[in-house]
Amino acid sequence: REAEAFKEQGNAYYAKKDYNEAFNYYTKAIDTCPNNASYYGNRAATLMMLGRFREALEDAQQSVRLDDSFVRGHLREGKCHLSLGNAMAASRCFQRVLELDHKNTQAQQELKNATTVLEYEKIAEVDFEKRDFRKVVFCMDRALEFAPACHRFKILKAECLALLGRYPEAQSVASDILRMDSTNADALYVCGLCLYYEDCIEKAVQFFVQALRMAPDHEKACLACRNAKALKAKKEDGNKAFKKGNYKLAYELYTEALGIDPNNIKTNAKLYCNRGTVNSKLRKLEEAIDDCTNAVKLDDTYIKAYLRRAQCYMDTEQYEDAVRDYEKVYQTEKTKEHKQLLKNAQVELKKSKRKDYYKILGVNKNASEDEIKKAYRKRALMHHPDRHSGASAEVQKEEEKKFKEVGEAFTILSDPKKKARYDSGQDLEEDGLNMGEFDPNNIFKAFFSGPGGFSFEASGPGNFFFQFG
């Protein structure tokens, strides 16, 4: 009678959804009468409502051990197995219920649910091998609707989230499990995996080591730990070689590091950028650009790689590409430094689209006034139309064009003010110089003027000399 009274009190609290008090009274009933199957069954139901499925499973199993014909006991055992992710054991329990009561609709539905979970498990296993991690996450989400307490499903989902680069979500799932079970090696491994893929390699190693303490045969943790240590060592050795100026060795070490784990995107992005920096030091600028491009393909938020590539574009006079990279950087980080870099690239791009007067005269940008005059003298005489009066109309037209360009170049580069504006990328039209109305003969006459003037005279077919007064 006393046990029944405790049970009735437990039922009252259960009806009020005060499951903790219900648990206490069902426990008193069991302590008073430990061989009653229904008391264990009721406490199992209460523990299920509290989300304590492993304890609930023990009570449900005890209830059917005491009374194998206890239908609700078998149902609760099956529900616990299913909630914990053991769909095969759950199926056996629901089949036993149907043996006892073949019209039991709850058992029929739960058996279908268990079958569905088994199907999702099989699909996920195949898709994981195919590295279709999104599909695995989908399958685990569906399975967890029926098995909300299954750590195995949660861990597989978390691992796939990590492999998809969704680190905060993966970390959250793994951390929830560790709060319930701090010794769960799989959860420790996933936490380490997230840190490893976020390039926090030293912290990642600590989690992998801890996972291996809990489960020494954990193959994934063992492999990840080995890769993490190797990556850390190679990267550090490469950095040391770079700082010492041993660029060839640094290049080799970064290349070896890149071969360790192609799945570690963030670390590999940094390694590509580091190798790109080495290539730029070795003046292998196209290779440096390729490395930086690989870096931003892996991590399109990697500002350092964009900056390095943009500088290489500047050094190779690929100004449009440089402007594009600096714009990307400035949109992400609006600093004065980045604004100035973008402005410089825009100026160089503008300059590159104009005529290169230095190239036209055949001098470098640091040429002296005398060097500019000598260059003009040589080029003007070379391309003067009178010298090519016997050539074809096509050749005459081309030489006339070159003669005009030589005059333009001399007009700009021989004038300090215009030269300064040209060098800074400013518009020369602001100085009132309209090259469309420019007459190169005036410059030529002024340059070669003298008491007797000058003339071209032929000394034979194709040969010319200059007669000055």
CSV table of C-alpha atoms in Angstrom, one decimal:
chain,number,residue,atom,x,y,z
A,1,ARG,CA,0.0,0.0,0.0
A,2,GLU,CA,2.8,2.4,0.9
A,3,ALA,CA,4.5,1.8,-2.5
A,4,GLU,CA,1.2,2.3,-4.3
A,5,ALA,CA,0.8,5.6,-2.4
A,6,PHE,CA,4.2,6.7,-3.6
A,7,LYS,CA,3.3,5.7,-7.1
A,8,GLU,CA,0.0,7.7,-7.0
A,9,GLN,CA,1.9,10.8,-5.8
A,10,GLY,CA,4.4,10.3,-8.6
A,11,ASN,CA,1.6,10.1,-11.1
A,12,ALA,CA,0.1,13.4,-9.8
A,13,TYR,CA,3.5,15.2,-10.1
A,14,TYR,CA,4.0,13.6,-13.6
A,15,ALA,CA,0.6,15.0,-14.7
A,16,LYS,CA,1.7,18.4,-13.5
A,17,LYS,CA,4.9,18.0,-15.5
A,18,ASP,CA,6.9,18.3,-12.3
A,19,TYR,CA,9.2,15.4,-13.4
A,20,ASN,CA,11.8,15.8,-10.7
A,21,GLU,CA,9.3,15.3,-8.0
A,22,ALA,CA,7.7,12.5,-9.9
A,23,PHE,CA,11.1,10.8,-10.2
A,24,ASN,CA,11.6,11.1,-6.4
A,25,TYR,CA,8.2,9.4,-5.6
A,26,TYR,CA,8.7,6.7,-8.2
A,27,THR,CA,12.1,6.0,-6.7
A,28,LYS,CA,10.5,5.7,-3.2
A,29,ALA,CA,8.0,3.3,-4.7
A,30,ILE,CA,10.8,1.2,-6.1
A,31,ASP,CA,12.7,1.3,-2.9
A,32,THR,CA,9.6,0.1,-1.1
A,33,CYS,CA,8.7,-2.6,-3.6
A,34,PRO,CA,11.7,-3.3,-5.9
A,35,ASN,CA,10.0,-6.1,-7.9
A,36,ASN,CA,7.1,-4.2,-9.5
A,37,ALA,CA,7.6,-3.7,-13.3
A,38,SER,CA,5.2,-0.7,-13.5
A,39,TYR,CA,7.2,1.4,-11.0
A,40,TYR,CA,10.3,1.0,-13.2
A,41,GLY,CA,8.3,1.7,-16.3
A,42,ASN,CA,6.9,4.9,-14.7
A,43,ARG,CA,10.3,6.1,-13.6
A,44,ALA,CA,11.6,5.3,-17.1
A,45,ALA,CA,8.9,7.5,-18.6
A,46,THR,CA,9.8,10.3,-16.2
A,47,LEU,CA,13.6,10.1,-17.0
A,48,MET,CA,12.7,10.2,-20.7
A,49,MET,CA,10.8,13.5,-20.1
A,50,LEU,CA,14.0,14.8,-18.3
A,51,GLY,CA,16.1,13.8,-21.3
A,52,ARG,CA,18.0,11.2,-19.3
A,53,PHE,CA,17.6,8.4,-21.8
A,54,ARG,CA,20.5,6.2,-20.7
A,55,GLU,CA,19.1,6.0,-17.1
A,56,ALA,CA,15.6,5.6,-18.6
A,57,LEU,CA,16.8,2.7,-20.7
A,58,GLU,CA,18.1,0.8,-17.6
A,59,ASP,CA,14.7,1.2,-15.9
A,60,ALA,CA,12.8,0.2,-19.0
A,61,GLN,CA,15.0,-2.9,-19.4
A,62,GLN,CA,14.5,-3.8,-15.7
A,63,SER,CA,10.7,-3.5,-16.1
A,64,VAL,CA,10.6,-6.0,-18.9
A,65,ARG,CA,13.0,-8.3,-17.1
A,66,LEU,CA,10.5,-8.3,-14.3
A,67,ASP,CA,7.5,-8.8,-16.7
A,68,ASP,CA,8.2,-9.7,-20.3
A,69,SER,CA,4.6,-9.1,-21.2
A,70,PHE,CA,4.8,-5.5,-20.1
A,71,VAL,CA,3.9,-3.7,-23.4
A,72,ARG,CA,4.7,-0.2,-22.2
A,73,GLY,CA,8.0,-1.4,-20.8
A,74,HIS,CA,9.0,-2.7,-24.2
A,75,LEU,CA,7.8,0.5,-25.9
A,76,ARG,CA,9.8,2.7,-23.6
A,77,GLU,CA,12.9,0.5,-24.0
A,78,GLY,CA,12.5,0.8,-27.8
A,79,LYS,CA,12.0,4.6,-27.5
A,80,CYS,CA,15.1,4.9,-25.4
A,81,HIS,CA,17.2,2.8,-27.8
A,82,LEU,CA,15.9,4.9,-30.7
A,83,SER,CA,16.5,8.2,-29.0
A,84,LEU,CA,20.1,7.1,-28.3
A,85,GLY,CA,20.6,6.1,-31.9
A,86,ASN,CA,20.4,2.3,-31.6
A,87,ALA,CA,17.7,1.8,-34.3
A,88,MET,CA,18.4,-1.9,-34.6
A,89,ALA,CA,17.8,-2.6,-30.9
A,90,ALA,CA,14.8,-0.3,-31.0
A,91,SER,CA,13.3,-2.3,-33.9
A,92,ARG,CA,13.6,-5.5,-31.8
A,93,CYS,CA,11.7,-3.9,-29.0
A,94,PHE,CA,8.9,-2.7,-31.2
A,95,GLN,CA,8.6,-6.1,-32.9
A,96,ARG,CA,8.2,-7.6,-29.4
A,97,VAL,CA,5.4,-5.2,-28.7
A,98,LEU,CA,3.7,-6.3,-31.9
A,99,GLU,CA,4.1,-9.9,-30.9
A,100,LEU,CA,2.2,-9.1,-27.7
A,101,ASP,CA,-0.3,-6.7,-29.4
A,102,HIS,CA,-0.3,-6.9,-33.1
A,103,LYS,CA,-2.7,-3.9,-33.4
A,104,ASN,CA,-0.5,-1.6,-31.4
A,105,THR,CA,-0.4,1.5,-33.6
A,106,GLN,CA,2.4,3.2,-31.6
A,107,ALA,CA,4.7,0.3,-32.1
A,108,GLN,CA,3.9,0.2,-35.8
A,109,GLN,CA,4.8,3.9,-36.2
A,110,GLU,CA,7.9,3.6,-34.0
A,111,LEU,CA,9.1,0.6,-36.1
A,112,LYS,CA,8.8,2.7,-39.2
A,113,ASN,CA,10.7,5.5,-37.5
A,114,ALA,CA,13.5,3.1,-36.6
A,115,THR,CA,13.6,1.8,-40.2
A,116,THR,CA,13.9,5.4,-41.4
A,117,VAL,CA,16.8,6.0,-39.1
A,118,LEU,CA,18.6,2.9,-40.3
A,119,GLU,CA,18.2,4.1,-43.9
A,120,TYR,CA,19.6,7.5,-43.1
A,121,GLU,CA,22.6,5.9,-41.4
A,122,LYS,CA,23.4,3.8,-44.5
A,123,ILE,CA,23.1,6.8,-46.9
A,124,ALA,CA,25.3,8.9,-44.6
A,125,GLU,CA,27.9,6.2,-44.5
A,126,VAL,CA,28.1,6.0,-48.3
A,127,ASP,CA,28.1,9.8,-48.7
A,128,PHE,CA,30.8,10.3,-46.1
A,129,GLU,CA,33.1,8.0,-48.2
A,130,LYS,CA,32.2,10.1,-51.2
A,131,ARG,CA,33.1,13.2,-49.2
A,132,ASP,CA,29.6,14.6,-49.8
A,133,PHE,CA,29.5,16.2,-46.4
A,134,ARG,CA,26.5,18.3,-47.0
A,135,LYS,CA,24.4,15.2,-47.7
A,136,VAL,CA,25.7,13.6,-44.5
A,137,VAL,CA,24.7,16.7,-42.5
A,138,PHE,CA,21.2,16.5,-44.0
A,139,CYS,CA,20.9,12.8,-43.2
A,140,MET,CA,22.1,13.3,-39.6
A,141,ASP,CA,19.6,16.1,-39.1
A,142,ARG,CA,16.8,13.9,-40.3
A,143,ALA,CA,18.0,11.0,-38.1
A,144,LEU,CA,18.3,13.3,-35.0
A,145,GLU,CA,14.6,14.1,-35.3
A,146,PHE,CA,14.0,10.6,-34.1
A,147,ALA,CA,17.2,10.1,-32.1
A,148,PRO,CA,17.8,13.5,-30.4
A,149,ALA,CA,20.1,12.0,-27.7
A,150,CYS,CA,22.4,10.1,-30.1
A,151,HIS,CA,26.0,11.4,-29.6
A,152,ARG,CA,27.2,9.3,-32.5
A,153,PHE,CA,24.9,11.1,-35.0
A,154,LYS,CA,25.8,14.5,-33.5
A,155,ILE,CA,29.5,13.8,-33.7
A,156,LEU,CA,29.3,12.7,-37.4
A,157,LYS,CA,27.3,15.9,-38.1
A,158,ALA,CA,29.8,18.0,-36.3
A,159,GLU,CA,32.8,16.4,-38.1
A,160,CYS,CA,31.1,17.1,-41.5
A,161,LEU,CA,30.4,20.7,-40.5
A,162,ALA,CA,34.1,21.1,-39.7
A,163,LEU,CA,35.0,19.6,-43.0
A,164,LEU,CA,32.6,22.0,-44.7
A,165,GLY,CA,34.3,24.9,-42.9
A,166,ARG,CA,31.3,25.7,-40.7
A,167,TYR,CA,33.5,25.7,-37.6
A,168,PRO,CA,31.3,27.6,-35.1
A,169,GLU,CA,28.4,25.2,-35.7
A,170,ALA,CA,30.7,22.2,-35.4
A,171,GLN,CA,32.3,23.5,-32.3
A,172,SER,CA,28.9,24.2,-30.7
A,173,VAL,CA,27.7,20.6,-31.3
A,174,ALA,CA,31.0,19.1,-29.9
A,175,SER,CA,31.0,21.4,-26.9
A,176,ASP,CA,27.4,20.4,-26.0
A,177,ILE,CA,28.5,16.8,-25.9
A,178,LEU,CA,31.6,17.6,-23.8
A,179,ARG,CA,29.4,19.4,-21.3
A,180,MET,CA,27.6,16.1,-20.8
A,181,ASP,CA,30.6,13.8,-21.2
A,182,SER,CA,34.0,15.5,-20.9
A,183,THR,CA,35.8,12.2,-21.7
A,184,ASN,CA,34.1,11.8,-25.2
A,185,ALA,CA,37.1,11.2,-27.5
A,186,ASP,CA,35.1,11.9,-30.6
A,187,ALA,CA,33.9,15.3,-29.4
A,188,LEU,CA,37.5,16.2,-28.3
A,189,TYR,CA,38.7,15.2,-31.8
A,190,VAL,CA,36.1,17.4,-33.5
A,191,CYS,CA,37.0,20.4,-31.3
A,192,GLY,CA,40.6,19.8,-32.2
A,193,LEU,CA,39.7,19.5,-35.9
A,194,CYS,CA,37.9,22.9,-35.8
A,195,LEU,CA,41.0,24.6,-34.3
A,196,TYR,CA,43.2,22.8,-36.7
A,197,TYR,CA,41.3,24.0,-39.7
A,198,GLU,CA,41.2,27.5,-38.3
A,199,ASP,CA,45.0,27.5,-38.2
A,200,CYS,CA,45.1,27.4,-34.3
A,201,ILE,CA,47.4,24.4,-34.6
A,202,GLU,CA,49.0,24.4,-31.2
A,203,LYS,CA,45.6,24.4,-29.4
A,204,ALA,CA,44.4,21.7,-31.9
A,205,VAL,CA,47.3,19.4,-30.9
A,206,GLN,CA,46.2,19.7,-27.3
A,207,PHE,CA,42.7,18.5,-28.1
A,208,PHE,CA,44.0,15.6,-30.3
A,209,VAL,CA,46.4,14.5,-27.5
A,210,GLN,CA,43.6,14.6,-25.0
A,211,ALA,CA,41.3,12.5,-27.3
A,212,LEU,CA,44.1,10.0,-27.7
A,213,ARG,CA,44.4,9.7,-23.9
A,214,MET,CA,40.7,8.9,-23.8
A,215,ALA,CA,40.9,6.5,-26.8
A,216,PRO,CA,44.5,5.5,-27.7
A,217,ASP,CA,43.3,3.7,-30.9
A,218,HIS,CA,41.4,6.8,-32.2
A,219,GLU,CA,42.7,6.7,-35.8
A,220,LYS,CA,41.3,10.0,-37.0
A,221,ALA,CA,42.7,11.9,-33.9
A,222,CYS,CA,46.1,10.1,-34.4
A,223,LEU,CA,46.3,11.1,-38.1
A,224,ALA,CA,45.2,14.7,-37.4
A,225,CYS,CA,47.7,15.0,-34.6
A,226,ARG,CA,50.5,13.8,-36.8
A,227,ASN,CA,49.5,16.2,-39.6
A,228,ALA,CA,49.2,19.1,-37.2
A,229,LYS,CA,52.6,18.6,-35.7
A,230,ALA,CA,54.2,18.2,-39.1
A,231,LEU,CA,52.5,21.3,-40.5
A,232,LYS,CA,53.5,23.4,-37.5
A,233,ALA,CA,57.1,22.2,-37.7
A,234,LYS,CA,57.5,22.8,-41.5
A,235,LYS,CA,55.8,26.2,-41.4
A,236,GLU,CA,58.0,27.4,-38.5
A,237,ASP,CA,61.2,26.1,-40.2
A,238,GLY,CA,60.2,27.9,-43.4
A,239,ASN,CA,59.6,31.1,-41.4
A,240,LYS,CA,63.1,30.8,-39.8
A,241,ALA,CA,64.8,30.2,-43.2
A,242,PHE,CA,62.9,33.3,-44.6
A,243,LYS,CA,64.0,35.5,-41.7
A,244,LYS,CA,67.7,34.4,-42.3
A,245,GLY,CA,67.3,35.3,-46.0
A,246,ASN,CA,67.7,31.7,-47.1
A,247,TYR,CA,64.8,32.0,-49.7
A,248,LYS,CA,65.6,28.9,-51.6
A,249,LEU,CA,65.3,26.7,-48.4
A,250,ALA,CA,62.2,28.6,-47.3
A,251,TYR,CA,60.6,27.9,-50.7
A,252,GLU,CA,61.3,24.2,-50.3
A,253,LEU,CA,60.0,24.0,-46.8
A,254,TYR,CA,56.8,25.9,-47.6
A,255,THR,CA,56.3,23.5,-50.6
A,256,GLU,CA,56.7,20.5,-48.4
A,257,ALA,CA,54.3,21.9,-45.9
A,258,LEU,CA,51.7,22.4,-48.6
A,259,GLY,CA,51.8,18.7,-49.4
A,260,ILE,CA,51.0,17.5,-45.9
A,261,ASP,CA,47.2,18.1,-45.8
A,262,PRO,CA,45.3,19.6,-48.8
A,263,ASN,CA,42.1,19.8,-46.6
A,264,ASN,CA,43.6,22.4,-44.3
A,265,ILE,CA,42.4,25.4,-46.2
A,266,LYS,CA,43.4,28.3,-43.9
A,267,THR,CA,46.9,27.0,-43.1
A,268,ASN,CA,47.5,26.2,-46.8
A,269,ALA,CA,46.3,29.7,-47.8
A,270,LYS,CA,49.0,31.2,-45.5
A,271,LEU,CA,51.6,28.8,-46.8
A,272,TYR,CA,50.8,29.8,-50.4
A,273,CYS,CA,51.1,33.5,-49.4
A,274,ASN,CA,54.4,32.9,-47.6
A,275,ARG,CA,55.7,31.1,-50.7
A,276,GLY,CA,54.5,33.9,-52.8
A,277,THR,CA,56.5,36.3,-50.7
A,278,VAL,CA,59.6,34.1,-51.2
A,279,ASN,CA,59.1,34.1,-54.9
A,280,SER,CA,58.7,37.9,-54.9
A,281,LYS,CA,62.1,38.1,-53.1
A,282,LEU,CA,63.6,35.9,-55.7
A,283,ARG,CA,62.0,38.2,-58.4
A,284,LYS,CA,59.9,35.3,-59.7
A,285,LEU,CA,57.0,37.6,-59.9
A,286,GLU,CA,54.6,35.5,-62.0
A,287,GLU,CA,55.1,32.5,-59.7
A,288,ALA,CA,54.5,34.9,-56.8
A,289,ILE,CA,51.2,36.0,-58.4
A,290,ASP,CA,50.2,32.3,-58.9
A,291,ASP,CA,50.9,31.5,-55.3
A,292,CYS,CA,48.8,34.5,-54.0
A,293,THR,CA,46.0,33.6,-56.4
A,294,ASN,CA,46.0,30.1,-54.9
A,295,ALA,CA,45.9,31.6,-51.4
A,296,VAL,CA,42.8,33.8,-52.2
A,297,LYS,CA,41.1,30.8,-53.9
A,298,LEU,CA,41.4,29.0,-50.6
A,299,ASP,CA,40.5,32.0,-48.4
A,300,ASP,CA,38.9,34.9,-50.2
A,301,THR,CA,39.1,37.1,-47.1
A,302,TYR,CA,42.9,36.8,-46.8
A,303,ILE,CA,43.9,40.5,-47.1
A,304,LYS,CA,47.6,39.8,-46.9
A,305,ALA,CA,47.5,37.7,-50.0
A,306,TYR,CA,45.6,40.4,-51.9
A,307,LEU,CA,48.2,43.0,-50.9
A,308,ARG,CA,51.1,40.7,-51.9
A,309,ARG,CA,49.6,39.9,-55.2
A,310,ALA,CA,48.7,43.6,-55.9
A,311,GLN,CA,52.3,44.6,-55.3
A,312,CYS,CA,53.5,41.9,-57.7
A,313,TYR,CA,51.0,43.2,-60.3
A,314,MET,CA,52.4,46.7,-59.7
A,315,ASP,CA,56.0,45.4,-60.2
A,316,THR,CA,55.0,43.7,-63.4
A,317,GLU,CA,53.0,46.7,-64.6
A,318,GLN,CA,49.7,44.9,-64.6
A,319,TYR,CA,48.0,47.9,-63.2
A,320,GLU,CA,44.4,47.0,-63.8
A,321,ASP,CA,44.8,43.8,-61.8
A,322,ALA,CA,46.6,45.8,-59.1
A,323,VAL,CA,43.7,48.3,-58.9
A,324,ARG,CA,41.2,45.4,-58.6
A,325,ASP,CA,43.1,43.9,-55.7
A,326,TYR,CA,43.6,47.2,-53.9
A,327,GLU,CA,39.9,47.9,-54.3
A,328,LYS,CA,39.0,44.6,-52.7
A,329,VAL,CA,41.4,45.4,-49.8
A,330,TYR,CA,40.1,48.9,-49.3
A,331,GLN,CA,36.4,47.7,-49.3
A,332,THR,CA,37.3,45.2,-46.6
A,333,GLU,CA,39.6,47.5,-44.5
A,334,LYS,CA,39.2,51.2,-45.1
A,335,THR,CA,42.5,52.4,-43.7
A,336,LYS,CA,44.6,55.4,-44.9
A,337,GLU,CA,47.4,53.1,-45.9
A,338,HIS,CA,45.1,51.0,-48.1
A,339,LYS,CA,43.5,54.1,-49.6
A,340,GLN,CA,46.9,55.4,-50.6
A,341,LEU,CA,47.9,52.1,-52.1
A,342,LEU,CA,44.7,52.1,-54.2
A,343,LYS,CA,45.3,55.8,-55.3
A,344,ASN,CA,48.9,55.0,-56.3
A,345,ALA,CA,47.7,52.0,-58.4
A,346,GLN,CA,45.0,54.1,-60.0
A,347,VAL,CA,47.6,56.8,-61.0
A,348,GLU,CA,49.9,54.2,-62.5
A,349,LEU,CA,47.0,52.7,-64.4
A,350,LYS,CA,46.1,56.1,-65.8
A,351,LYS,CA,49.8,56.7,-66.7
A,352,SER,CA,50.0,53.3,-68.4
A,353,LYS,CA,47.1,54.1,-70.7
A,354,ARG,CA,48.9,57.3,-72.0
A,355,LYS,CA,51.8,57.4,-74.5
A,356,ASP,CA,55.1,56.4,-72.8
A,357,TYR,CA,57.2,59.4,-73.8
A,358,TYR,CA,60.3,57.9,-72.1
A,359,LYS,CA,59.9,54.8,-74.2
A,360,ILE,CA,59.3,56.8,-77.4
A,361,LEU,CA,62.6,58.7,-76.8
A,362,GLY,CA,64.4,55.5,-75.7
A,363,VAL,CA,65.5,56.9,-72.3
A,364,ASN,CA,64.8,55.9,-68.7
A,365,LYS,CA,62.7,57.9,-66.3
A,366,ASN,CA,65.8,59.3,-64.6
A,367,ALA,CA,67.3,60.6,-67.8
A,368,SER,CA,69.0,64.0,-67.5
A,369,GLU,CA,68.2,67.1,-69.7
A,370,ASP,CA,71.2,66.4,-71.9
A,371,GLU,CA,70.2,62.8,-72.4
A,372,ILE,CA,66.7,63.8,-73.4
A,373,LYS,CA,68.1,66.3,-75.9
A,374,LYS,CA,70.5,63.7,-77.4
A,375,ALA,CA,67.7,61.2,-77.6
A,376,TYR,CA,65.4,63.7,-79.4
A,377,ARG,CA,68.1,64.6,-81.9
A,378,LYS,CA,68.7,61.0,-82.7
A,379,ARG,CA,65.0,60.0,-83.0
A,380,ALA,CA,63.9,63.1,-84.8
A,381,LEU,CA,66.5,62.7,-87.5
A,382,MET,CA,65.7,59.0,-87.7
A,383,HIS,CA,61.9,59.5,-88.3
A,384,HIS,CA,61.8,62.8,-90.2
A,385,PRO,CA,59.4,62.5,-93.1
A,386,ASP,CA,61.9,64.0,-95.6
A,387,ARG,CA,64.2,61.1,-94.9
A,388,HIS,CA,61.6,58.7,-96.0
A,389,SER,CA,60.2,60.6,-99.1
A,390,GLY,CA,61.2,57.7,-101.4
A,391,ALA,CA,59.5,55.0,-99.2
A,392,SER,CA,56.0,53.6,-99.7
A,393,ALA,CA,52.9,55.5,-98.6
A,394,GLU,CA,52.4,53.1,-95.7
A,395,VAL,CA,56.0,53.5,-94.4
A,396,GLN,CA,55.8,57.3,-94.9
A,397,LYS,CA,52.6,57.4,-92.8
A,398,GLU,CA,54.2,55.3,-90.0
A,399,GLU,CA,57.4,57.4,-89.9
A,400,GLU,CA,55.4,60.6,-89.8
A,401,LYS,CA,53.4,59.3,-86.9
A,402,LYS,CA,56.7,58.4,-85.0
A,403,PHE,CA,58.2,61.8,-85.9
A,404,LYS,CA,55.2,63.5,-84.3
A,405,GLU,CA,55.4,61.3,-81.2
A,406,VAL,CA,59.1,62.1,-80.8
A,407,GLY,CA,58.2,65.8,-80.9
A,408,GLU,CA,55.4,65.3,-78.3
A,409,ALA,CA,57.8,63.4,-76.0
A,410,PHE,CA,60.5,66.1,-76.2
A,411,THR,CA,57.9,68.9,-75.7
A,412,ILE,CA,56.8,67.3,-72.4
A,413,LEU,CA,60.0,65.9,-71.0
A,414,SER,CA,62.1,69.0,-71.8
A,415,ASP,CA,59.8,71.2,-69.8
A,416,PRO,CA,60.3,70.6,-66.0
A,417,LYS,CA,56.7,71.6,-65.1
A,418,LYS,CA,55.1,69.5,-67.8
A,419,LYS,CA,57.5,66.6,-67.0
A,420,ALA,CA,56.5,66.8,-63.3
A,421,ARG,CA,52.8,66.7,-64.2
A,422,TYR,CA,53.3,63.9,-66.6
A,423,ASP,CA,55.3,61.9,-64.1
A,424,SER,CA,52.6,62.4,-61.4
A,425,GLY,CA,49.9,61.2,-63.8
A,426,GLN,CA,48.1,64.5,-64.1
A,427,ASP,CA,46.3,65.8,-67.2
A,428,LEU,CA,48.6,67.8,-69.4
A,429,GLU,CA,45.6,69.5,-71.1
A,430,GLU,CA,45.3,71.6,-68.0
A,431,ASP,CA,48.5,73.3,-69.1
A,432,GLY,CA,46.8,74.3,-72.3
A,433,LEU,CA,48.8,71.7,-74.4
A,434,ASN,CA,46.6,70.2,-77.1
A,435,MET,CA,48.5,67.4,-78.7
A,436,GLY,CA,45.9,67.2,-81.5
A,437,GLU,CA,46.9,70.6,-82.8
A,438,PHE,CA,50.6,69.9,-82.2
A,439,ASP,CA,53.1,70.6,-85.1
A,440,PRO,CA,56.3,68.6,-84.7
A,441,ASN,CA,58.0,70.5,-87.4
A,442,ASN,CA,58.1,73.6,-85.2
A,443,ILE,CA,60.0,71.8,-82.5
A,444,PHE,CA,62.3,70.3,-85.1
A,445,LYS,CA,63.0,73.7,-86.7
A,446,ALA,CA,63.6,75.3,-83.3
A,447,PHE,CA,65.9,72.5,-82.2
A,448,PHE,CA,68.0,72.4,-85.4
A,449,SER,CA,67.8,76.1,-86.3
A,450,GLY,CA,71.0,77.9,-87.2
A,451,PRO,CA,72.4,80.7,-89.5
A,452,GLY,CA,72.1,78.5,-92.6
A,453,GLY,CA,69.2,76.2,-91.7
A,454,PHE,CA,69.4,72.6,-92.6
A,455,SER,CA,68.3,70.2,-95.4
A,456,PHE,CA,68.2,66.6,-96.3
A,457,GLU,CA,70.1,65.7,-99.4
A,458,ALA,CA,70.4,62.3,-101.2
A,459,SER,CA,73.8,60.9,-101.9
A,460,GLY,CA,72.4,57.8,-103.5
A,461,PRO,CA,69.4,55.5,-103.4
A,462,GLY,CA,68.3,55.1,-99.8
A,463,ASN,CA,71.3,57.0,-98.4
A,464,PHE,CA,70.9,60.4,-96.7
A,465,PHE,CA,73.1,63.0,-95.0
A,466,PHE,CA,72.3,66.2,-93.3
A,467,GLN,CA,73.5,69.6,-94.6
A,468,PHE,CA,73.5,72.3,-91.9
A,469,GLY,CA,74.2,76.0,-92.5
